[in-house]
Tab-separated table of C-alpha atoms and ligand atoms in Angstrom:
chain	number	residue	atom	x	y	z
A	16	MET	CA	78.274	100.047	95.882
A	17	LYS	CA	81.578	100.937	95.063
A	18	ILE	CA	83.998	98.582	97.358
A	19	ALA	CA	87.354	98.617	98.001
A	20	VAL	CA	88.592	94.995	99.914
A	21	ILE	CA	91.882	95.594	101.480
A	22	CYS	CA	93.742	92.140	102.204
A	23	TYR	CA	97.075	90.254	102.838
A	24	ALA	CA	97.430	87.896	99.062
A	25	SER	CA	100.053	85.770	100.604
A	26	ILE	CA	98.582	82.220	101.303
A	27	GLY	CA	96.137	82.603	104.347
A	28	GLY	CA	93.028	82.498	105.134
A	29	SER	CA	92.043	86.143	105.629
A	30	GLY	CA	93.109	86.919	102.303
A	31	ILE	CA	91.162	83.895	100.951
A	32	VAL	CA	88.004	85.102	102.534
A	33	ALA	CA	88.429	88.255	101.424
A	34	THR	CA	89.138	87.455	97.558
A	35	GLU	CA	86.262	85.327	97.724
A	36	LEU	CA	84.135	88.355	99.227
A	37	ALA	CA	85.231	90.025	96.057
A	38	LYS	CA	84.814	87.775	93.809
A	39	CYS	CA	81.043	87.749	95.275
A	40	LEU	CA	80.143	91.072	95.179
A	41	ALA	CA	81.167	92.033	91.764
A	42	ALA	CA	79.036	88.834	90.474
A	43	ARG	CA	76.558	90.682	92.078
A	44	GLY	CA	76.560	93.784	90.518
A	45	HIS	CA	78.931	95.778	92.822
A	46	GLU	CA	82.030	97.467	91.477
A	47	ILE	CA	85.568	95.873	93.429
A	48	HIS	CA	88.564	97.981	93.784
A	49	LEU	CA	90.774	94.447	95.776
A	50	VAL	CA	93.778	96.565	97.083
A	51	SER	CA	96.624	94.651	98.409
A	52	ARG	CA	100.749	94.494	97.992
A	53	GLU	CA	100.572	91.577	94.989
A	54	GLN	CA	98.138	90.078	93.042
A	55	PRO	CA	96.105	87.079	95.294
A	56	PHE	CA	96.710	83.690	94.363
A	57	ARG	CA	92.674	82.932	94.257
A	58	LEU	CA	91.888	86.038	92.346
A	59	GLY	CA	92.820	85.095	88.704
A	60	ASP	CA	93.800	86.928	86.140
A	61	ASP	CA	90.628	88.393	84.352
A	62	GLN	CA	88.169	88.655	87.450
A	63	PRO	CA	84.945	90.301	86.045
A	64	GLY	CA	83.750	93.340	88.015
A	65	VAL	CA	86.834	93.134	89.974
A	66	VAL	CA	89.744	95.977	89.524
A	67	PHE	CA	92.859	95.149	91.116
A	68	HIS	CA	95.059	97.499	92.854
A	69	ARG	CA	98.799	96.857	93.555
A	70	VAL	CA	100.381	98.487	96.851
A	71	ILE	CA	104.137	99.943	96.139
A	72	THR	CA	106.035	100.538	99.233
A	73	PRO	CA	109.388	102.582	98.357
A	74	SER	CA	112.328	101.016	100.080
A	75	TYR	CA	114.712	103.949	100.933
A	76	PRO	CA	118.301	103.879	103.186
A	77	LEU	CA	116.977	105.845	105.789
A	78	PHE	CA	114.345	103.399	107.016
A	79	ARG	CA	114.784	100.140	108.019
A	80	GLU	CA	112.203	98.931	107.343
A	81	PRO	CA	108.657	99.126	104.817
A	82	GLN	CA	106.579	102.126	105.036
A	83	TYR	CA	103.660	99.780	104.154
A	84	VAL	CA	100.478	101.493	106.499
A	85	LEU	CA	101.406	105.144	104.358
A	86	SER	CA	101.530	103.583	101.127
A	87	LEU	CA	98.250	101.619	101.493
A	88	SER	CA	96.501	104.881	103.105
A	89	THR	CA	97.849	106.804	100.306
A	90	LYS	CA	96.583	104.426	97.671
A	91	ILE	CA	93.256	104.330	99.535
A	92	ILE	CA	93.287	107.764	99.538
A	93	GLU	CA	93.770	107.934	95.675
A	94	LEU	CA	91.306	105.279	95.044
A	95	ALA	CA	89.003	107.141	96.515
A	96	ARG	CA	89.167	109.980	95.035
A	97	ALA	CA	89.051	108.889	91.231
A	98	VAL	CA	85.988	106.301	92.233
A	99	ASP	CA	84.137	107.527	94.797
A	100	LEU	CA	84.725	104.767	96.853
A	101	ASP	CA	81.286	104.153	99.190
A	102	ILE	CA	83.086	101.466	101.151
A	103	ILE	CA	86.585	100.467	102.411
A	104	HIS	CA	86.845	96.620	103.654
A	105	ALA	CA	89.743	96.225	105.679
A	106	HIS	CA	90.371	92.652	106.241
A	107	TYR	CA	92.644	91.784	109.443
A	108	ALA	CA	92.993	94.671	111.194
A	109	ILE	CA	97.242	94.789	111.412
A	110	PRO	CA	97.654	97.194	110.154
A	111	HIS	CA	95.124	97.544	107.653
A	112	ALA	CA	92.030	98.717	110.242
A	113	ALA	CA	94.927	101.845	110.914
A	114	ALA	CA	95.558	102.381	107.099
A	115	ALA	CA	91.692	102.539	106.806
A	116	TYR	CA	91.268	105.195	109.339
A	117	LEU	CA	94.699	107.063	108.066
A	118	ALA	CA	93.199	107.217	104.590
A	119	ARG	CA	89.533	108.369	106.430
A	120	GLN	CA	90.700	111.459	108.062
A	121	VAL	CA	93.311	112.910	105.365
A	122	LEU	CA	89.903	112.630	103.113
A	123	ALA	CA	87.943	114.319	105.380
A	124	GLY	CA	90.978	116.691	106.074
A	125	THR	CA	90.799	117.695	102.557
A	126	GLY	CA	87.487	118.042	102.087
A	127	GLN	CA	85.873	114.787	99.862
A	128	SER	CA	81.998	114.236	101.053
A	129	PRO	CA	80.811	112.148	101.462
A	130	VAL	CA	83.803	110.355	102.921
A	131	PRO	CA	83.850	106.706	102.153
A	132	ARG	CA	82.814	104.083	105.178
A	133	ILE	CA	85.223	101.770	106.478
A	134	VAL	CA	84.475	97.876	107.723
A	135	THR	CA	87.067	96.235	109.284
A	136	THR	CA	86.983	91.829	109.658
A	137	LEU	CA	88.596	90.415	112.286
A	138	HIS	CA	90.193	87.142	111.480
A	139	GLY	CA	91.758	85.790	114.770
A	140	THR	CA	95.813	86.262	114.561
A	141	ASP	CA	95.188	90.015	114.292
A	142	ILE	CA	93.430	89.679	117.790
A	143	THR	CA	94.629	86.324	119.621
A	144	LEU	CA	98.206	86.402	118.573
A	145	VAL	CA	98.809	90.496	117.368
A	146	GLY	CA	96.696	92.093	118.200
A	147	SER	CA	96.299	91.771	121.991
A	148	ASP	CA	100.243	92.079	122.470
A	149	PRO	CA	101.170	95.535	124.212
A	150	SER	CA	103.182	96.800	121.303
A	151	TYR	CA	99.685	97.046	119.081
A	152	ALA	CA	96.888	97.017	121.557
A	153	GLU	CA	95.973	100.091	122.191
A	154	THR	CA	96.325	101.743	118.794
A	155	ILE	CA	94.659	98.562	116.959
A	156	GLY	CA	91.811	98.903	119.347
A	157	PHE	CA	91.023	102.040	118.755
A	158	CYS	CA	90.942	102.605	115.194
A	159	ILE	CA	88.884	99.013	115.170
A	160	ASP	CA	86.852	101.083	117.451
A	161	ARG	CA	86.614	103.888	115.085
A	162	SER	CA	85.569	101.863	112.590
A	163	ASP	CA	81.848	102.293	111.284
A	164	GLY	CA	81.202	98.820	111.115
A	165	VAL	CA	83.217	95.744	112.399
A	166	THR	CA	82.767	92.022	111.953
A	167	ALA	CA	84.375	88.908	113.784
A	168	VAL	CA	84.149	85.512	112.023
A	169	SER	CA	83.182	83.753	114.723
A	170	GLU	CA	81.567	84.661	118.460
A	171	SER	CA	85.079	83.229	120.055
A	172	LEU	CA	87.156	86.028	118.034
A	173	LYS	CA	84.298	88.287	119.116
A	174	ALA	CA	84.827	87.281	123.224
A	175	ASP	CA	88.180	87.363	122.529
A	176	THR	CA	88.430	90.720	120.737
A	177	TYR	CA	86.637	92.201	123.827
A	178	LYS	CA	89.156	90.910	126.004
A	179	GLY	CA	92.311	91.764	125.065
A	180	LEU	CA	92.149	95.078	122.921
A	181	PRO	CA	89.999	98.247	124.016
A	182	VAL	CA	86.895	97.598	121.830
A	183	ARG	CA	83.955	98.914	122.823
A	184	THR	CA	81.622	98.883	118.505
A	185	ASP	CA	79.244	95.905	118.415
A	186	ILE	CA	80.949	93.103	117.093
A	187	ARG	CA	78.841	91.302	113.906
A	188	VAL	CA	79.541	88.049	113.494
A	189	ILE	CA	79.939	86.697	109.909
A	190	PRO	CA	81.201	83.309	109.982
A	191	ASN	CA	83.527	82.981	106.783
A	192	PHE	CA	82.054	81.169	103.853
A	193	LEU	CA	82.663	78.697	100.549
A	194	ASP	CA	81.866	78.805	96.818
A	195	CYS	CA	79.716	75.258	97.697
A	196	SER	CA	79.269	75.251	93.638
A	197	LEU	CA	83.028	74.807	93.025
A	198	HIS	CA	84.158	73.288	96.272
A	199	HIS	CA	83.115	69.221	96.734
A	200	ARG	CA	85.013	66.697	95.602
A	201	VAL	CA	86.136	66.491	92.193
A	202	GLU	CA	87.785	64.014	89.507
A	203	THR	CA	90.889	63.703	90.230
A	204	GLY	CA	92.984	61.426	87.631
A	205	ASP	CA	95.735	59.634	89.533
A	206	LEU	CA	96.581	61.836	92.186
A	207	ARG	CA	95.926	59.323	95.104
A	208	ALA	CA	98.214	56.491	93.147
A	209	ARG	CA	100.576	59.600	92.649
A	210	LEU	CA	100.658	60.294	96.417
A	211	ALA	CA	99.930	57.582	97.983
A	212	GLY	CA	100.751	53.020	97.426
A	213	PRO	CA	97.450	50.980	97.026
A	214	ASN	CA	95.297	50.483	100.177
A	215	ARG	CA	96.556	53.380	102.599
A	216	ALA	CA	94.973	55.552	103.207
A	217	ILE	CA	95.329	59.176	103.332
A	218	VAL	CA	95.822	61.963	106.022
A	219	MET	CA	96.044	65.530	105.030
A	220	HIS	CA	96.666	68.956	106.587
A	221	VAL	CA	97.163	72.083	104.858
A	222	SER	CA	98.863	74.774	106.155
A	223	ASN	CA	101.361	77.944	106.385
A	224	TYR	CA	102.961	76.034	108.811
A	225	ARG	CA	103.508	78.891	111.722
A	226	PRO	CA	103.983	77.646	115.193
A	227	VAL	CA	99.965	78.773	116.278
A	228	LYS	CA	99.278	75.701	113.899
A	229	ARG	CA	101.292	73.013	115.911
A	230	ILE	CA	103.842	70.454	113.341
A	231	ASP	CA	104.983	68.635	115.971
A	232	ALA	CA	101.193	67.490	117.316
A	233	LEU	CA	100.455	66.879	113.719
A	234	VAL	CA	103.262	64.394	113.037
A	235	GLU	CA	102.999	62.857	116.216
A	236	VAL	CA	99.629	62.312	115.916
A	237	PHE	CA	100.005	60.870	112.229
A	238	ALA	CA	102.449	58.437	113.146
A	239	ARG	CA	99.889	57.364	116.577
A	240	ILE	CA	98.169	56.267	113.211
A	241	ARG	CA	100.263	55.276	111.188
A	242	LYS	CA	100.612	52.610	114.445
A	243	SER	CA	97.568	50.730	114.042
A	244	VAL	CA	96.606	51.710	109.976
A	245	PRO	CA	98.359	51.860	106.537
A	246	ALA	CA	98.598	55.521	106.009
A	247	THR	CA	100.417	58.052	104.354
A	248	LEU	CA	100.382	61.891	105.730
A	249	VAL	CA	100.653	64.628	103.154
A	250	MET	CA	101.238	68.059	103.545
A	251	VAL	CA	100.084	70.559	102.124
A	252	GLY	CA	101.563	74.603	101.869
A	253	ASP	CA	104.610	75.600	103.168
A	254	GLY	CA	105.577	78.069	105.892
A	255	PRO	CA	108.630	77.791	108.608
A	256	ASP	CA	107.563	75.067	110.911
A	257	LEU	CA	107.579	72.392	107.706
A	258	PRO	CA	111.037	71.661	107.732
A	259	HIS	CA	110.874	70.760	111.627
A	260	GLY	CA	107.574	68.458	111.234
A	261	LEU	CA	109.514	66.890	107.894
A	262	ALA	CA	112.405	66.245	111.109
A	263	LEU	CA	110.350	65.329	113.111
A	264	ALA	CA	108.776	62.756	110.594
A	265	ARG	CA	112.779	61.054	110.150
A	266	ASP	CA	112.826	60.480	114.227
A	267	LEU	CA	109.891	58.987	114.572
A	268	GLY	CA	110.527	56.720	111.818
A	269	VAL	CA	107.256	57.590	109.319
A	270	ALA	CA	109.430	59.493	107.073
A	271	ASP	CA	108.745	57.745	104.480
A	272	ASP	CA	105.304	58.024	104.904
A	273	VAL	CA	105.206	62.027	104.573
A	274	LYS	CA	104.944	63.735	101.660
A	275	ALA	CA	105.181	67.469	101.663
A	276	VAL	CA	103.539	68.854	98.424
A	277	GLY	CA	104.035	72.901	98.925
A	278	GLU	CA	102.039	75.059	97.801
A	279	GLN	CA	99.242	74.218	95.629
A	280	GLY	CA	96.638	76.605	93.783
A	281	ASP	CA	94.064	73.855	94.380
A	282	VAL	CA	93.376	72.519	96.966
A	283	ARG	CA	90.405	71.224	96.292
A	284	SER	CA	92.108	68.153	93.741
A	285	PHE	CA	93.898	66.897	96.771
A	286	LEU	CA	91.332	67.560	99.383
A	287	SER	CA	89.151	65.320	97.188
A	288	VAL	CA	91.735	61.978	97.896
A	289	ALA	CA	92.044	62.594	101.669
A	290	ASP	CA	90.567	60.156	104.294
A	291	LEU	CA	91.172	62.417	106.851
A	292	PHE	CA	92.033	66.016	107.516
A	293	LEU	CA	94.340	66.776	110.937
A	294	LEU	CA	94.353	70.337	112.300
A	295	PRO	CA	95.883	70.122	115.462
A	296	SER	CA	96.732	74.078	115.887
A	297	ALA	CA	97.507	76.081	119.580
A	298	THR	CA	94.439	78.753	118.502
A	299	GLU	CA	92.074	78.562	115.500
A	300	SER	CA	88.960	81.877	115.057
A	301	PHE	CA	87.380	79.882	112.207
A	302	GLY	CA	89.129	76.974	111.070
A	303	LEU	CA	88.251	77.792	106.913
A	304	ALA	CA	91.047	74.870	105.880
A	305	ALA	CA	89.032	72.671	108.228
A	306	LEU	CA	85.639	73.854	105.771
A	307	GLU	CA	87.217	73.380	102.448
A	308	ALA	CA	88.001	69.956	103.736
A	309	MET	CA	84.243	69.058	104.746
A	310	ALA	CA	82.946	70.714	101.844
A	311	CYS	CA	84.715	67.368	99.938
A	312	ALA	CA	83.172	65.249	102.753
A	313	VAL	CA	86.575	64.705	104.293
A	314	PRO	CA	86.228	64.382	108.192
A	315	VAL	CA	88.412	66.579	110.606
A	316	ILE	CA	89.997	66.095	114.000
A	317	ALA	CA	90.806	68.741	115.364
A	318	SER	CA	91.530	70.837	118.690
A	319	HIS	CA	88.650	71.849	120.524
A	320	VAL	CA	89.762	75.553	120.724
A	321	GLY	CA	88.803	79.271	119.365
A	322	GLY	CA	85.406	79.293	116.796
A	323	LEU	CA	85.848	75.291	115.756
A	324	PRO	CA	83.294	74.879	118.044
A	325	GLU	CA	81.144	76.536	116.060
A	326	VAL	CA	81.896	74.551	112.994
A	327	ILE	CA	82.072	71.313	114.190
A	328	GLU	CA	80.085	69.192	116.510
A	329	SER	CA	82.248	66.906	117.690
A	330	GLY	CA	80.864	63.314	117.989
A	331	VAL	CA	78.669	64.696	114.443
A	332	SER	CA	80.315	66.482	111.961
A	333	GLY	CA	83.919	65.429	113.312
A	334	TYR	CA	85.793	65.377	116.556
A	335	LEU	CA	87.522	67.636	119.354
A	336	HIS	CA	90.095	66.864	121.538
A	337	PRO	CA	91.681	69.714	123.864
A	338	PRO	CA	95.042	70.376	122.151
A	339	ASP	CA	97.338	68.204	124.478
A	340	ASP	CA	95.714	65.330	123.870
A	341	LEU	CA	97.422	63.547	120.978
A	342	ASP	CA	96.192	60.155	121.755
A	343	GLY	CA	92.372	60.946	121.181
A	344	MET	CA	93.028	62.519	118.353
A	345	ALA	CA	94.606	59.715	116.982
A	346	ALA	CA	92.710	57.299	118.732
A	347	SER	CA	89.359	58.997	116.490
A	348	GLY	CA	91.639	58.598	113.851
A	349	VAL	CA	91.709	54.788	114.038
A	350	ALA	CA	88.191	54.478	114.486
A	351	LEU	CA	87.384	56.708	111.537
A	352	LEU	CA	90.255	54.594	108.763
A	353	SER	CA	88.711	51.114	110.111
A	354	ASP	CA	85.345	51.669	110.486
A	355	ASP	CA	83.575	53.166	106.627
A	356	GLU	CA	80.340	53.320	108.569
A	357	LEU	CA	81.420	55.746	110.583
A	358	HIS	CA	83.602	57.369	107.754
A	359	ARG	CA	80.561	57.643	105.757
A	360	ARG	CA	77.868	59.440	108.515
A	361	ILE	CA	80.778	61.697	110.097
A	362	ALA	CA	81.701	62.892	106.603
A	363	ALA	CA	78.427	63.061	105.110
A	364	ALA	CA	77.348	65.269	108.229
A	365	GLY	CA	79.984	67.165	107.631
A	366	GLN	CA	79.359	68.616	104.073
A	367	GLN	CA	75.643	68.957	105.511
A	368	VAL	CA	77.258	71.566	108.218
A	369	VAL	CA	78.401	72.913	104.719
A	370	ARG	CA	76.253	72.828	102.575
A	371	GLY	CA	73.491	73.916	104.808
A	372	ARG	CA	75.385	77.341	107.443
A	373	TYR	CA	78.210	77.879	105.024
A	374	CYS	CA	77.614	78.086	101.200
A	375	ALA	CA	78.354	82.188	99.544
A	376	ASP	CA	74.836	82.632	99.228
A	377	ARG	CA	73.619	82.625	102.295
A	378	ILE	CA	76.944	84.495	103.900
A	379	VAL	CA	77.346	87.233	100.914
A	380	PRO	CA	74.397	88.983	101.686
A	381	LEU	CA	75.188	89.199	105.093
A	382	TYR	CA	78.197	91.428	104.586
A	383	GLU	CA	75.930	93.321	101.922
A	384	ARG	CA	73.671	94.038	104.295
A	385	PHE	CA	76.331	95.114	106.590
A	386	TYR	CA	77.383	97.536	104.472
A	387	GLU	CA	73.651	99.263	103.810
A	388	GLU	CA	73.413	99.335	107.444
A	389	VAL	CA	76.422	101.061	107.699
A	390	LEU	CA	75.919	103.674	105.073
A	391	SER	CA	72.399	104.301	106.001
A	392	ARG	CA	73.389	105.586	109.593
A	393	ARG	CA	75.435	107.850	106.636
A	394	GLN	CA	71.810	108.496	105.413
A	395	ALA	CA	70.941	109.457	108.787
A	396	GLY	CA	73.534	111.878	109.441
A	397	LEU	CA	74.908	110.489	112.263
A	398	PRO	CA	78.462	111.650	112.752
A	399	GLU	CA	81.396	110.639	111.328
A	400	ALA	CA	83.551	108.169	114.030
B	506	LIG	O1	96.411	81.267	110.583
B	506	LIG	C1	96.256	80.933	109.411
B	506	LIG	O2	96.384	80.103	108.699
B	506	LIG	C2	95.982	82.708	108.405
B	506	LIG	C3	95.105	83.201	109.600
B	506	LIG	C4	94.753	84.813	108.117
B	506	LIG	O3	94.243	85.548	108.828
B	506	LIG	O4	95.340	84.891	106.947
B	506	LIG	O5	93.965	82.897	109.457
B	506	LIG	C5	92.791	83.104	110.360
B	506	LIG	O6	91.836	83.682	109.697
B	506	LIG	C6	90.687	82.967	108.470
B	506	LIG	C7	89.870	83.406	107.723
B	506	LIG	O7	89.213	84.357	108.657
B	506	LIG	C8	90.065	81.907	109.907
B	506	LIG	O8	89.344	80.663	109.395
B	506	LIG	C9	91.719	81.154	110.734
B	506	LIG	O9	90.967	80.087	111.473
B	506	LIG	C10	92.432	81.885	111.377
B	506	LIG	N1	93.102	81.157	111.944
B	506	LIG	C11	93.716	81.342	112.883
B	506	LIG	O10	92.785	81.927	114.612
B	506	LIG	C12	94.917	80.564	114.396
């Protein structure tokens, strides 16, 4: 199949999933066109079978804001005409489902036949935080509904979509995935020693440090763990709430035990030296960061929100607590860091969950079959949405 994958390139779960899917589909023999404003950081420079198309949005003094939806639609139209696309796969509904819908309408109206089919994948904040805002809900709900196929990364996100947006179409749940041949603990040289002194546990967090990640809760939980266990908090990634988190660490007297290491291309190496992963988010439709930690045998303590209970069974493959139960999260952290047998058991169970349910070779064929279903409806002569 000829597939255009539309995504945000900035560091964030939806861009990572879209890029990994593009690479896996190319490896399975499909012709993949990745369309984004910048080259996604996980794509690499020379990815066999994946052609990168940059969306350039010109600025004009009359406009205060860049007209990204229009330049993206135009890029999709050009591409569809040049290569006869079968599928436009829009990751993150805002505004990608709308740009794909607009492109398809233009193609249909200018005689392209057949027009490509649109598959939209809902990732989380495109529904839970931004999409359901009254400023966007009706338009984005309409464009999701007019996609030829819609997927969500968890049952919880599927339910949130029906609750928050005027969407009636059937939504298929296809969970996130990892390349299990790459995501495991790796040799890291002296990284552990560079991050923390001897006999100190490493507590880790990886995110884009937006309010939804609750960086204040992260630092609070770490400070409570730190009262009982010698530990260093390693903060991987960057974003608007990082300075606030570092300021709170100073206020709580743990600044010397906190290291912010910035954005890292190779998160796997950092996870390979971690003893615990904290994810006290306000909401999390799936929690790809938790999955990456579990793949590297790092026990996760997270909020009992969104899709996380679909990934983690509390007390078996990690620990889940209500978002405001910071004492509970800290107690689980202290228990894991003080009991080697418990740590080993939870780490192994988490890794087993990833290997049993979330490897690319299990999930990518679900997307392939979904594309085929969507295309077969076209071949059966069903009307365009
Ligand atoms: O919240 C982020 O870190 C980024 C965001 C995105 O779309 O880039 O992540 C969402 O999509 C990920 C991939 O499907 C999910 O694993 C995350 O749980 C989800 N984030 C939230 O729901 C807050």
